[in-house]
Amino acid sequence: MADNRKKYGIRFHSTQGGGGRPACLEALVASAYAGDHGGSVGIAIGDPVDYLATGFVELTNDTATRDTLFGVVMSVSNAKVDINGKAKPANYLPSGTTYSLEETTSRLIVAPFSDHYWEMDVDDAVTATTLAAYRAFVGENVDMVFVRDTSNPDKPKCGPVLDISTHAATAALMWRIVAVSKTRENQDFSGANVKLIVQLNQGFDPTLNGVTGM
């Protein structure tokens, strides 16, 4: 058994409509927002976020609360991370980043999950160990779990992965499994980090079935 190369977060795979990329929008993060997923985490590309009543976004399931999925961070377009206190594009928004001016506001470019397809790694190598076993999960739903990523101790991340042991034909799960990824990164289906293609089952998008799922 050889583990497959781990890839971080939620990655865009394709649109159902055949377009080349998902439509994105700008989202704001509140000043001093401090993410918590088993410890302090910042916001990184590939992280899922949810809207708050305040109009800001935060990491999905922050502080272990189950949230309604909205979208994934495609880039950090403005972050006050410059040594001189100026804001600039970045690939990571540190936890607790503060600002007081419009030009230093923390801004993300977010792709709504909508009806697109996404690639994600699974979290274990025991629920399924063959390609046939993974294919048998297609059409079922699956939840997401967070495994805090401290591979770079200066940039801890929430680490979203598919909780593959939860696969089931039940509505109360976040994602629908639609395929096994054909990526070359899937070299050994008995190893860790197998990649699946999923679409949103429970989410914020009003064009979908909503928070109850199917």
mmCIF file of C-alpha atoms in Angstrom:
data_model
loop_
_atom_site.group_PDB
_atom_site.id
_atom_site.type_symbol
_atom_site.label_atom_id
_atom_site.label_comp_id
_atom_site.label_asym_id
_atom_site.label_seq_id
_atom_site.Cartn_x
_atom_site.Cartn_y
_atom_site.Cartn_z
ATOM 1 C CA MET A 1 0.000 0.000 0.000
ATOM 2 C CA ALA A 2 1.276 3.461 -0.908
ATOM 3 C CA ASP A 3 -0.410 6.662 0.189
ATOM 4 C CA ASN A 4 -1.510 9.050 -2.543
ATOM 5 C CA ARG A 5 -0.128 12.580 -2.486
ATOM 6 C CA LYS A 6 -2.245 14.740 -0.232
ATOM 7 C CA LYS A 7 -3.795 17.814 -1.851
ATOM 8 C CA TYR A 8 -5.232 20.564 0.283
ATOM 9 C CA GLY A 9 -8.822 21.640 0.538
ATOM 10 C CA ILE A 10 -11.708 21.774 -1.927
ATOM 11 C CA ARG A 11 -10.621 22.064 -5.563
ATOM 12 C CA PHE A 12 -12.753 23.122 -8.527
ATOM 13 C CA HIS A 13 -13.288 20.271 -10.998
ATOM 14 C CA SER A 14 -15.889 21.429 -13.535
ATOM 15 C CA THR A 15 -19.190 23.197 -14.024
ATOM 16 C CA GLN A 16 -22.342 21.279 -14.803
ATOM 17 C CA GLY A 17 -23.065 23.785 -17.534
ATOM 18 C CA GLY A 18 -19.788 23.113 -19.333
ATOM 19 C CA GLY A 19 -18.077 26.439 -18.576
ATOM 20 C CA GLY A 20 -14.376 26.643 -17.937
ATOM 21 C CA ARG A 21 -14.467 28.095 -14.443
ATOM 22 C CA PRO A 22 -16.945 28.909 -11.671
ATOM 23 C CA ALA A 23 -18.420 32.371 -11.299
ATOM 24 C CA CYS A 24 -16.913 34.056 -8.240
ATOM 25 C CA LEU A 25 -17.793 36.964 -5.997
ATOM 26 C CA GLU A 26 -16.089 39.063 -3.358
ATOM 27 C CA ALA A 27 -16.699 38.321 0.317
ATOM 28 C CA LEU A 28 -15.536 40.208 3.398
ATOM 29 C CA VAL A 29 -14.015 38.855 6.607
ATOM 30 C CA ALA A 30 -14.644 40.760 9.837
ATOM 31 C CA SER A 31 -11.729 42.575 11.460
ATOM 32 C CA ALA A 32 -9.972 40.397 14.056
ATOM 33 C CA TYR A 33 -11.802 37.248 12.936
ATOM 34 C CA ALA A 34 -10.030 34.286 14.534
ATOM 35 C CA GLY A 35 -10.816 30.857 13.085
ATOM 36 C CA ASP A 36 -10.900 27.864 15.404
ATOM 37 C CA HIS A 37 -10.717 24.251 14.214
ATOM 38 C CA GLY A 38 -9.118 22.330 17.052
ATOM 39 C CA GLY A 39 -6.890 25.346 17.520
ATOM 40 C CA SER A 40 -6.202 28.658 15.823
ATOM 41 C CA VAL A 41 -6.406 28.638 12.012
ATOM 42 C CA GLY A 42 -6.281 31.265 9.293
ATOM 43 C CA ILE A 43 -8.181 31.251 6.002
ATOM 44 C CA ALA A 44 -6.520 29.575 3.014
ATOM 45 C CA ILE A 45 -7.302 28.863 -0.625
ATOM 46 C CA GLY A 46 -9.478 25.744 -0.727
ATOM 47 C CA ASP A 47 -11.270 26.445 2.555
ATOM 48 C CA PRO A 48 -15.097 26.372 2.725
ATOM 49 C CA VAL A 49 -16.854 29.462 4.082
ATOM 50 C CA ASP A 50 -20.375 30.393 5.171
ATOM 51 C CA TYR A 51 -22.283 33.659 5.305
ATOM 52 C CA LEU A 52 -23.162 35.232 8.637
ATOM 53 C CA ALA A 53 -26.118 37.491 9.401
ATOM 54 C CA THR A 54 -23.599 40.346 9.559
ATOM 55 C CA GLY A 55 -22.782 39.976 5.858
ATOM 56 C CA PHE A 56 -19.285 38.679 6.608
ATOM 57 C CA VAL A 57 -18.082 35.141 5.946
ATOM 58 C CA GLU A 58 -16.289 32.737 8.251
ATOM 59 C CA LEU A 59 -14.867 29.240 8.010
ATOM 60 C CA THR A 60 -17.451 26.460 7.800
ATOM 61 C CA ASN A 61 -18.064 24.686 11.108
ATOM 62 C CA ASP A 62 -15.867 27.154 12.972
ATOM 63 C CA THR A 63 -15.789 26.217 16.682
ATOM 64 C CA ALA A 64 -17.433 22.883 15.745
ATOM 65 C CA THR A 65 -20.841 24.396 14.848
ATOM 66 C CA ARG A 66 -22.444 22.712 11.825
ATOM 67 C CA ASP A 67 -23.054 25.422 9.249
ATOM 68 C CA THR A 68 -24.792 25.715 5.894
ATOM 69 C CA LEU A 69 -22.227 25.471 3.099
ATOM 70 C CA PHE A 70 -21.886 28.451 0.780
ATOM 71 C CA GLY A 71 -18.622 28.476 -1.151
ATOM 72 C CA VAL A 72 -14.877 27.927 -1.307
ATOM 73 C CA VAL A 73 -12.023 30.431 -1.110
ATOM 74 C CA MET A 74 -10.355 30.811 -4.515
ATOM 75 C CA SER A 75 -8.021 33.633 -3.479
ATOM 76 C CA VAL A 76 -7.335 36.176 -0.743
ATOM 77 C CA SER A 77 -7.611 39.381 -2.732
ATOM 78 C CA ASN A 78 -6.820 41.828 0.066
ATOM 79 C CA ALA A 79 -5.111 41.193 3.392
ATOM 80 C CA LYS A 80 -3.188 43.459 5.745
ATOM 81 C CA VAL A 81 -0.138 41.228 5.878
ATOM 82 C CA ASP A 82 2.509 43.668 4.642
ATOM 83 C CA ILE A 83 5.204 44.539 7.175
ATOM 84 C CA ASN A 84 4.295 48.198 6.675
ATOM 85 C CA GLY A 85 0.632 47.615 7.508
ATOM 86 C CA LYS A 86 -0.567 47.830 3.924
ATOM 87 C CA ALA A 87 -2.954 45.345 2.335
ATOM 88 C CA LYS A 88 -2.187 43.211 -0.705
ATOM 89 C CA PRO A 89 -3.240 39.933 -2.384
ATOM 90 C CA ALA A 90 -2.093 36.840 -0.513
ATOM 91 C CA ASN A 91 -2.624 33.084 -0.359
ATOM 92 C CA TYR A 92 -3.415 33.070 3.368
ATOM 93 C CA LEU A 93 -5.269 35.350 5.785
ATOM 94 C CA PRO A 94 -3.758 34.969 9.270
ATOM 95 C CA SER A 95 -6.068 34.439 12.213
ATOM 96 C CA GLY A 96 -6.965 37.661 14.030
ATOM 97 C CA THR A 97 -6.035 40.009 11.159
ATOM 98 C CA THR A 98 -7.359 43.452 12.067
ATOM 99 C CA TYR A 99 -8.169 46.485 9.929
ATOM 100 C CA SER A 100 -9.935 49.807 10.277
ATOM 101 C CA LEU A 101 -9.902 51.260 6.760
ATOM 102 C CA GLU A 102 -11.759 50.321 3.599
ATOM 103 C CA GLU A 103 -8.493 49.863 1.726
ATOM 104 C CA THR A 104 -7.183 47.356 4.272
ATOM 105 C CA THR A 105 -10.417 45.357 4.638
ATOM 106 C CA SER A 106 -9.892 41.586 4.485
ATOM 107 C CA ARG A 107 -11.418 40.420 1.190
ATOM 108 C CA LEU A 108 -11.778 36.969 -0.337
ATOM 109 C CA ILE A 109 -12.710 35.788 -3.815
ATOM 110 C CA VAL A 110 -15.221 32.997 -3.240
ATOM 111 C CA ALA A 111 -16.756 30.514 -5.678
ATOM 112 C CA PRO A 112 -20.260 29.463 -4.573
ATOM 113 C CA PHE A 113 -20.569 25.680 -4.475
ATOM 114 C CA SER A 114 -23.833 25.948 -6.417
ATOM 115 C CA ASP A 115 -24.236 23.128 -8.948
ATOM 116 C CA HIS A 116 -20.532 22.720 -9.734
ATOM 117 C CA TYR A 117 -18.380 19.638 -9.240
ATOM 118 C CA TRP A 118 -15.494 19.622 -6.765
ATOM 119 C CA GLU A 119 -12.556 17.343 -5.981
ATOM 120 C CA MET A 120 -11.708 16.428 -2.388
ATOM 121 C CA ASP A 121 -9.486 13.935 -0.562
ATOM 122 C CA VAL A 122 -10.989 11.282 1.711
ATOM 123 C CA ASP A 123 -9.882 11.020 5.324
ATOM 124 C CA ASP A 124 -9.102 7.326 5.789
ATOM 125 C CA ALA A 125 -7.716 4.266 4.018
ATOM 126 C CA VAL A 126 -9.922 1.609 5.608
ATOM 127 C CA THR A 127 -13.541 2.386 4.616
ATOM 128 C CA ALA A 128 -12.678 1.476 1.006
ATOM 129 C CA THR A 129 -9.457 -0.011 -0.352
ATOM 130 C CA THR A 130 -10.231 -0.685 -4.032
ATOM 131 C CA LEU A 131 -11.466 1.274 -7.036
ATOM 132 C CA ALA A 132 -14.558 -0.932 -7.170
ATOM 133 C CA ALA A 133 -15.371 -0.165 -3.534
ATOM 134 C CA TYR A 134 -15.097 3.591 -4.121
ATOM 135 C CA ARG A 135 -17.236 3.345 -7.251
ATOM 136 C CA ALA A 136 -19.921 1.634 -5.186
ATOM 137 C CA PHE A 137 -20.255 4.857 -3.165
ATOM 138 C CA VAL A 138 -21.249 6.921 -6.221
ATOM 139 C CA GLY A 139 -24.766 8.295 -5.736
ATOM 140 C CA GLU A 140 -24.495 8.253 -1.959
ATOM 141 C CA ASN A 141 -23.939 11.260 0.278
ATOM 142 C CA VAL A 142 -21.009 11.929 2.574
ATOM 143 C CA ASP A 143 -20.093 14.406 5.289
ATOM 144 C CA MET A 144 -17.050 16.632 5.652
ATOM 145 C CA VAL A 145 -14.637 16.655 8.552
ATOM 146 C CA PHE A 146 -11.777 18.990 9.421
ATOM 147 C CA VAL A 147 -8.273 17.743 10.151
ATOM 148 C CA ARG A 148 -6.225 20.735 11.268
ATOM 149 C CA ASP A 149 -3.242 21.155 8.933
ATOM 150 C CA THR A 150 -0.039 22.326 10.623
ATOM 151 C CA SER A 151 2.375 21.198 7.907
ATOM 152 C CA ASN A 152 3.442 24.852 7.858
ATOM 153 C CA PRO A 153 3.376 25.824 11.555
ATOM 154 C CA ASP A 154 3.325 29.508 10.608
ATOM 155 C CA LYS A 155 0.121 29.021 8.587
ATOM 156 C CA PRO A 156 -2.219 26.564 10.356
ATOM 157 C CA LYS A 157 -5.278 25.666 8.263
ATOM 158 C CA CYS A 158 -8.611 23.980 8.951
ATOM 159 C CA GLY A 159 -7.989 21.032 6.585
ATOM 160 C CA PRO A 160 -11.372 20.039 5.056
ATOM 161 C CA VAL A 161 -11.616 16.399 3.846
ATOM 162 C CA LEU A 162 -14.406 13.938 3.122
ATOM 163 C CA ASP A 163 -15.384 11.835 6.131
ATOM 164 C CA ILE A 164 -15.712 8.762 3.946
ATOM 165 C CA SER A 165 -16.896 6.488 6.761
ATOM 166 C CA THR A 166 -20.168 8.498 6.808
ATOM 167 C CA HIS A 167 -21.131 7.534 3.224
ATOM 168 C CA ALA A 168 -24.822 6.659 3.130
ATOM 169 C CA ALA A 169 -28.088 7.100 1.241
ATOM 170 C CA THR A 170 -29.345 9.743 3.639
ATOM 171 C CA ALA A 171 -30.232 13.406 3.130
ATOM 172 C CA ALA A 172 -28.523 14.710 6.255
ATOM 173 C CA LEU A 173 -25.017 14.832 4.755
ATOM 174 C CA MET A 174 -23.170 17.706 3.112
ATOM 175 C CA TRP A 175 -21.948 16.268 -0.216
ATOM 176 C CA ARG A 176 -23.127 13.928 -2.991
ATOM 177 C CA ILE A 177 -20.474 11.583 -4.412
ATOM 178 C CA VAL A 178 -20.682 11.713 -8.214
ATOM 179 C CA ALA A 179 -17.461 10.023 -9.360
ATOM 180 C CA VAL A 180 -14.016 8.759 -8.492
ATOM 181 C CA SER A 181 -11.515 11.345 -9.718
ATOM 182 C CA LYS A 182 -9.527 10.303 -12.804
ATOM 183 C CA THR A 183 -6.523 12.283 -11.620
ATOM 184 C CA ARG A 184 -3.139 10.577 -11.781
ATOM 185 C CA GLU A 185 -2.851 11.409 -8.101
ATOM 186 C CA ASN A 186 -5.110 8.373 -7.465
ATOM 187 C CA GLN A 187 -2.278 5.876 -7.788
ATOM 188 C CA ASP A 188 -3.259 3.411 -5.043
ATOM 189 C CA PHE A 189 -6.845 2.960 -3.879
ATOM 190 C CA SER A 190 -5.666 1.039 -0.829
ATOM 191 C CA GLY A 191 -3.717 4.085 0.322
ATOM 192 C CA ALA A 192 -4.692 7.331 1.989
ATOM 193 C CA ASN A 193 -5.883 10.532 0.284
ATOM 194 C CA VAL A 194 -7.988 9.025 -2.504
ATOM 195 C CA LYS A 195 -9.692 11.798 -4.454
ATOM 196 C CA LEU A 196 -13.421 11.846 -5.217
ATOM 197 C CA ILE A 197 -15.648 14.175 -7.228
ATOM 198 C CA VAL A 198 -18.570 15.610 -5.257
ATOM 199 C CA GLN A 199 -21.342 18.171 -5.549
ATOM 200 C CA LEU A 200 -23.191 20.080 -2.866
ATOM 201 C CA ASN A 201 -26.095 18.268 -1.186
ATOM 202 C CA GLN A 202 -26.848 20.666 1.690
ATOM 203 C CA GLY A 203 -26.186 24.315 1.072
ATOM 204 C CA PHE A 204 -26.910 28.027 1.082
ATOM 205 C CA ASP A 205 -27.764 28.219 -2.626
ATOM 206 C CA PRO A 206 -31.537 28.738 -3.035
ATOM 207 C CA THR A 207 -31.538 26.986 -6.434
ATOM 208 C CA LEU A 208 -30.599 23.714 -4.732
ATOM 209 C CA ASN A 209 -32.599 21.667 -2.277
ATOM 210 C CA GLY A 210 -31.351 23.766 0.638
ATOM 211 C CA VAL A 211 -30.274 22.825 4.117
ATOM 212 C CA THR A 212 -32.194 19.535 4.230
ATOM 213 C CA GLY A 213 -30.402 17.870 1.331
ATOM 214 C CA MET A 214 -31.631 14.926 -0.732
#
